[in-house]
Amino acid sequence: MATFLKKGLVPTRRAALTLIGAGALAAGGITLARAATDDDEVLTEAKVLRDPDVPVAGNPDGNISIIEWSDYNCPYCRKLEPELRQVIQDDGKVRLVMKDWPVLGPVSVTAARIALAAKYQDKYHKAHDAMMGVSSRLTEPRIDELLAAAGVDMDRLKRDLTDHAKDIDAVLKRNNEQAEAFGFRGTPSFIVGKYRVPGVLSMAEFEQVIADARKAKMN
């Protein structure tokens, strides 16, 4: 986990997971509705699981959702990305909700804003994959280079960054409020079904948590 990773899962996978109670989403005693206002109820179950402005990968009709909070400059997010995608592909019934959570500095914020701006030309996933696919720390010139190579229309991207700035910043604000409400301390962090997963899992561990989440959903 970026900036807060401890060696391995501490002390076991099951000890690291928190089962979220039925009804309103809650973790660590925090009810997500607590921070909602009359004007902007961003911490409801619907907003966490099905925010229409947050990109989705995997099977959009899957019977289990994985919600991932990630940062494009997080080395653990990058390392985990191909393994998580393989698990989702192999399963075939997992919906991945992709919450950009830029916690590692100004360039991370820029990267997240650019990725969300690329959504307006249906290139979010290309932008995401391009930035997650590198091993070195991102810079703004490197981001431009990566996205142009991935086929993103850079002129339109600049326009969309300006035209949709308020909406993009609102998404990042909601993502941050939700992560903080869950008590996450860094990236990557996950909700898998009814389980809160604050850290990195192996492919086998993700498969097991998905299986556990399906069982919990039936109870």
Short mmCIF file of C-alpha atoms in Angstrom, two decimals:
data_model
loop_
_atom_site.label_atom_id
_atom_site.label_comp_id
_atom_site.label_asym_id
_atom_site.label_seq_id
_atom_site.Cartn_x
_atom_site.Cartn_y
_atom_site.Cartn_z
CA MET A 1 0.00 0.00 0.00
CA ALA A 2 1.55 3.29 -1.07
CA THR A 3 3.28 5.13 1.77
CA PHE A 4 1.69 2.87 4.39
CA LEU A 5 2.53 -0.66 3.20
CA LYS A 6 3.65 -3.10 5.85
CA LYS A 7 5.31 -6.36 4.96
CA GLY A 8 2.64 -8.85 3.93
CA LEU A 9 -0.93 -8.98 5.15
CA VAL A 10 -0.98 -8.29 8.86
CA PRO A 11 -1.36 -10.72 10.44
CA THR A 12 -3.52 -12.82 8.07
CA ARG A 13 -5.81 -12.20 5.14
CA ARG A 14 -8.94 -12.68 7.20
CA ALA A 15 -7.66 -10.38 9.94
CA ALA A 16 -7.07 -7.69 7.34
CA LEU A 17 -10.62 -7.89 6.01
CA THR A 18 -13.60 -6.15 7.55
CA LEU A 19 -17.08 -7.45 6.83
CA ILE A 20 -19.39 -4.57 5.97
CA GLY A 21 -22.76 -4.82 7.66
CA ALA A 22 -25.95 -5.21 5.66
CA GLY A 23 -27.95 -2.10 4.83
CA ALA A 24 -26.02 1.16 4.72
CA LEU A 25 -22.38 0.60 3.90
CA ALA A 26 -20.21 0.92 6.99
CA ALA A 27 -16.64 0.13 7.97
CA GLY A 28 -14.85 0.46 11.27
CA GLY A 29 -18.00 1.88 12.82
CA ILE A 30 -18.24 4.65 10.24
CA THR A 31 -21.61 4.91 8.55
CA LEU A 32 -21.06 6.40 5.13
CA ALA A 33 -24.20 8.50 5.23
CA ARG A 34 -22.72 10.48 8.11
CA ALA A 35 -20.86 12.92 5.87
CA ALA A 36 -23.65 13.46 3.40
CA THR A 37 -25.32 16.82 3.12
CA ASP A 38 -28.79 17.73 1.87
CA ASP A 39 -27.23 18.96 -1.37
CA ASP A 40 -24.67 16.25 -2.04
CA GLU A 41 -25.25 12.80 -0.58
CA VAL A 42 -22.00 11.39 -1.91
CA LEU A 43 -21.50 8.71 0.71
CA THR A 44 -24.56 6.60 0.07
CA GLU A 45 -24.40 2.98 -1.04
CA ALA A 46 -25.58 4.01 -4.52
CA LYS A 47 -22.79 6.56 -4.89
CA VAL A 48 -20.09 4.21 -3.65
CA LEU A 49 -21.15 1.28 -5.81
CA ARG A 50 -22.84 2.93 -8.78
CA ASP A 51 -21.63 6.48 -9.22
CA PRO A 52 -22.49 7.13 -12.90
CA ASP A 53 -19.41 9.34 -13.29
CA VAL A 54 -16.94 6.67 -12.13
CA PRO A 55 -15.59 4.29 -14.82
CA VAL A 56 -16.29 0.57 -14.64
CA ALA A 57 -14.34 -2.38 -16.05
CA GLY A 58 -14.89 -6.12 -16.07
CA ASN A 59 -18.48 -7.31 -16.36
CA PRO A 60 -20.82 -4.33 -15.86
CA ASP A 61 -23.58 -6.78 -14.94
CA GLY A 62 -21.41 -8.87 -12.64
CA ASN A 63 -22.85 -10.32 -9.44
CA ILE A 64 -19.99 -9.02 -7.30
CA SER A 65 -18.42 -5.56 -7.31
CA ILE A 66 -14.80 -4.76 -6.55
CA ILE A 67 -14.25 -1.09 -5.83
CA GLU A 68 -10.65 0.01 -6.17
CA TRP A 69 -9.14 3.31 -4.97
CA SER A 70 -5.84 3.84 -6.78
CA ASP A 71 -3.17 6.41 -7.63
CA TYR A 72 -1.28 6.48 -10.94
CA ASN A 73 2.03 7.05 -9.15
CA CYS A 74 1.48 4.17 -6.72
CA PRO A 75 3.97 1.36 -7.46
CA TYR A 76 1.79 -1.17 -5.65
CA CYS A 77 -1.22 -0.25 -7.79
CA ARG A 78 0.87 -0.77 -10.92
CA LYS A 79 2.22 -4.10 -9.74
CA LEU A 80 -1.24 -5.34 -8.79
CA GLU A 81 -3.03 -4.13 -11.92
CA PRO A 82 -2.34 -7.05 -14.30
CA GLU A 83 -2.99 -9.65 -11.61
CA LEU A 84 -6.30 -8.10 -10.58
CA ARG A 85 -7.40 -7.80 -14.21
CA GLN A 86 -6.52 -11.45 -14.79
CA VAL A 87 -8.61 -12.53 -11.79
CA ILE A 88 -11.55 -10.46 -13.08
CA GLN A 89 -11.20 -11.86 -16.59
CA ASP A 90 -10.96 -15.45 -15.36
CA ASP A 91 -13.98 -15.03 -13.09
CA GLY A 92 -16.16 -13.35 -15.71
CA LYS A 93 -18.77 -12.11 -13.23
CA VAL A 94 -16.93 -9.33 -11.42
CA ARG A 95 -17.66 -5.63 -11.87
CA LEU A 96 -14.64 -3.39 -11.20
CA VAL A 97 -15.41 0.17 -10.07
CA MET A 98 -12.35 2.37 -10.66
CA LYS A 99 -12.02 5.19 -8.12
CA ASP A 100 -9.18 7.57 -8.89
CA TRP A 101 -7.72 8.66 -5.54
CA PRO A 102 -4.64 10.86 -6.09
CA VAL A 103 -2.86 10.89 -2.73
CA LEU A 104 0.78 11.01 -3.81
CA GLY A 105 1.21 14.63 -4.81
CA PRO A 106 0.28 17.21 -7.46
CA VAL A 107 1.27 15.05 -10.45
CA SER A 108 -1.03 12.30 -9.19
CA VAL A 109 -3.87 14.83 -9.11
CA THR A 110 -3.04 15.90 -12.66
CA ALA A 111 -2.97 12.27 -13.83
CA ALA A 112 -6.34 11.52 -12.23
CA ARG A 113 -7.94 14.62 -13.71
CA ILE A 114 -6.56 13.79 -17.16
CA ALA A 115 -7.81 10.21 -16.99
CA LEU A 116 -11.30 11.39 -16.07
CA ALA A 117 -11.20 14.01 -18.83
CA ALA A 118 -10.33 11.27 -21.32
CA LYS A 119 -13.65 9.63 -20.39
CA TYR A 120 -15.45 12.31 -22.42
CA GLN A 121 -13.91 10.88 -25.60
CA ASP A 122 -14.39 7.28 -24.42
CA LYS A 123 -10.66 6.90 -23.78
CA TYR A 124 -10.58 6.59 -19.99
CA HIS A 125 -9.45 2.98 -20.08
CA LYS A 126 -6.73 3.70 -22.64
CA ALA A 127 -5.47 6.58 -20.50
CA HIS A 128 -5.64 4.47 -17.34
CA ASP A 129 -3.79 1.55 -18.89
CA ALA A 130 -1.11 3.82 -20.38
CA MET A 131 -0.33 5.47 -17.05
CA MET A 132 -0.54 2.27 -15.01
CA GLY A 133 1.68 0.45 -17.49
CA VAL A 134 4.89 2.35 -16.77
CA SER A 135 7.46 1.59 -14.09
CA SER A 136 8.83 5.09 -13.49
CA ARG A 137 7.25 7.98 -11.63
CA LEU A 138 5.01 10.09 -13.83
CA THR A 139 5.66 13.68 -14.82
CA GLU A 140 3.28 15.93 -16.72
CA PRO A 141 5.32 15.73 -19.98
CA ARG A 142 5.46 11.94 -19.64
CA ILE A 143 1.70 11.78 -19.14
CA ASP A 144 1.13 13.75 -22.34
CA GLU A 145 3.51 11.47 -24.20
CA LEU A 146 1.85 8.30 -22.92
CA LEU A 147 -1.68 9.41 -23.69
CA ALA A 148 -0.85 10.67 -27.17
CA ALA A 149 0.77 7.30 -27.92
CA ALA A 150 -2.38 5.57 -26.61
CA GLY A 151 -4.54 7.39 -29.16
CA VAL A 152 -6.04 10.08 -26.94
CA ASP A 153 -6.97 13.27 -28.79
CA MET A 154 -4.84 15.70 -26.81
CA ASP A 155 -6.49 18.85 -28.14
CA ARG A 156 -9.90 17.60 -27.11
CA LEU A 157 -8.48 16.43 -23.79
CA LYS A 158 -7.34 19.95 -22.98
CA ARG A 159 -10.77 21.33 -23.85
CA ASP A 160 -12.52 18.71 -21.75
CA LEU A 161 -10.22 19.39 -18.80
CA THR A 162 -11.44 22.98 -18.88
CA ASP A 163 -15.06 22.45 -19.86
CA HIS A 164 -15.66 19.64 -17.35
CA ALA A 165 -13.32 20.81 -14.58
CA LYS A 166 -16.12 21.17 -12.03
CA ASP A 167 -17.50 17.69 -12.70
CA ILE A 168 -14.05 16.06 -12.64
CA ASP A 169 -13.12 17.72 -9.37
CA ALA A 170 -16.46 16.65 -7.88
CA VAL A 171 -15.72 13.00 -8.74
CA LEU A 172 -12.30 13.20 -7.08
CA LYS A 173 -13.86 14.86 -4.03
CA ARG A 174 -16.44 12.07 -3.70
CA ASN A 175 -13.77 9.40 -4.15
CA ASN A 176 -11.64 10.98 -1.43
CA GLU A 177 -14.53 11.39 1.02
CA GLN A 178 -15.52 7.76 0.55
CA ALA A 179 -11.96 6.49 1.03
CA GLU A 180 -11.58 8.52 4.20
CA ALA A 181 -14.94 7.34 5.52
CA PHE A 182 -13.83 3.74 5.06
CA GLY A 183 -10.66 4.53 7.00
CA PHE A 184 -8.31 3.78 4.12
CA ARG A 185 -4.80 5.14 4.61
CA GLY A 186 -3.30 4.77 1.15
CA THR A 187 -3.48 3.09 -2.22
CA PRO A 188 -4.47 0.58 -3.38
CA SER A 189 -7.55 -0.02 -1.23
CA PHE A 190 -10.60 -2.11 -2.04
CA ILE A 191 -14.15 -3.03 -1.23
CA VAL A 192 -14.93 -6.56 -2.45
CA GLY A 193 -18.63 -7.25 -2.10
CA LYS A 194 -19.21 -6.70 1.62
CA TYR A 195 -15.52 -6.81 2.52
CA ARG A 196 -13.21 -3.88 3.15
CA VAL A 197 -9.68 -4.74 1.94
CA PRO A 198 -7.12 -2.10 2.98
CA GLY A 199 -4.10 -3.27 1.03
CA VAL A 200 -2.53 -5.57 -1.53
CA LEU A 201 -3.72 -9.14 -2.10
CA SER A 202 -2.29 -11.90 -4.28
CA MET A 203 -4.30 -13.41 -7.12
CA ALA A 204 -5.20 -16.41 -4.95
CA GLU A 205 -6.27 -14.13 -2.10
CA PHE A 206 -8.45 -12.04 -4.41
CA GLU A 207 -10.08 -15.22 -5.71
CA GLN A 208 -10.80 -16.29 -2.14
CA VAL A 209 -12.19 -12.91 -1.10
CA ILE A 210 -14.46 -12.89 -4.16
CA ALA A 211 -15.71 -16.35 -3.19
CA ASP A 212 -16.22 -15.18 0.40
CA ALA A 213 -18.08 -12.08 -0.84
CA ARG A 214 -20.45 -14.20 -2.89
CA LYS A 215 -21.22 -16.36 0.12
CA ALA A 216 -21.77 -13.28 2.30
CA LYS A 217 -24.12 -11.83 -0.32
CA MET A 218 -26.33 -14.90 -0.05
CA ASN A 219 -26.61 -14.61 3.74
#
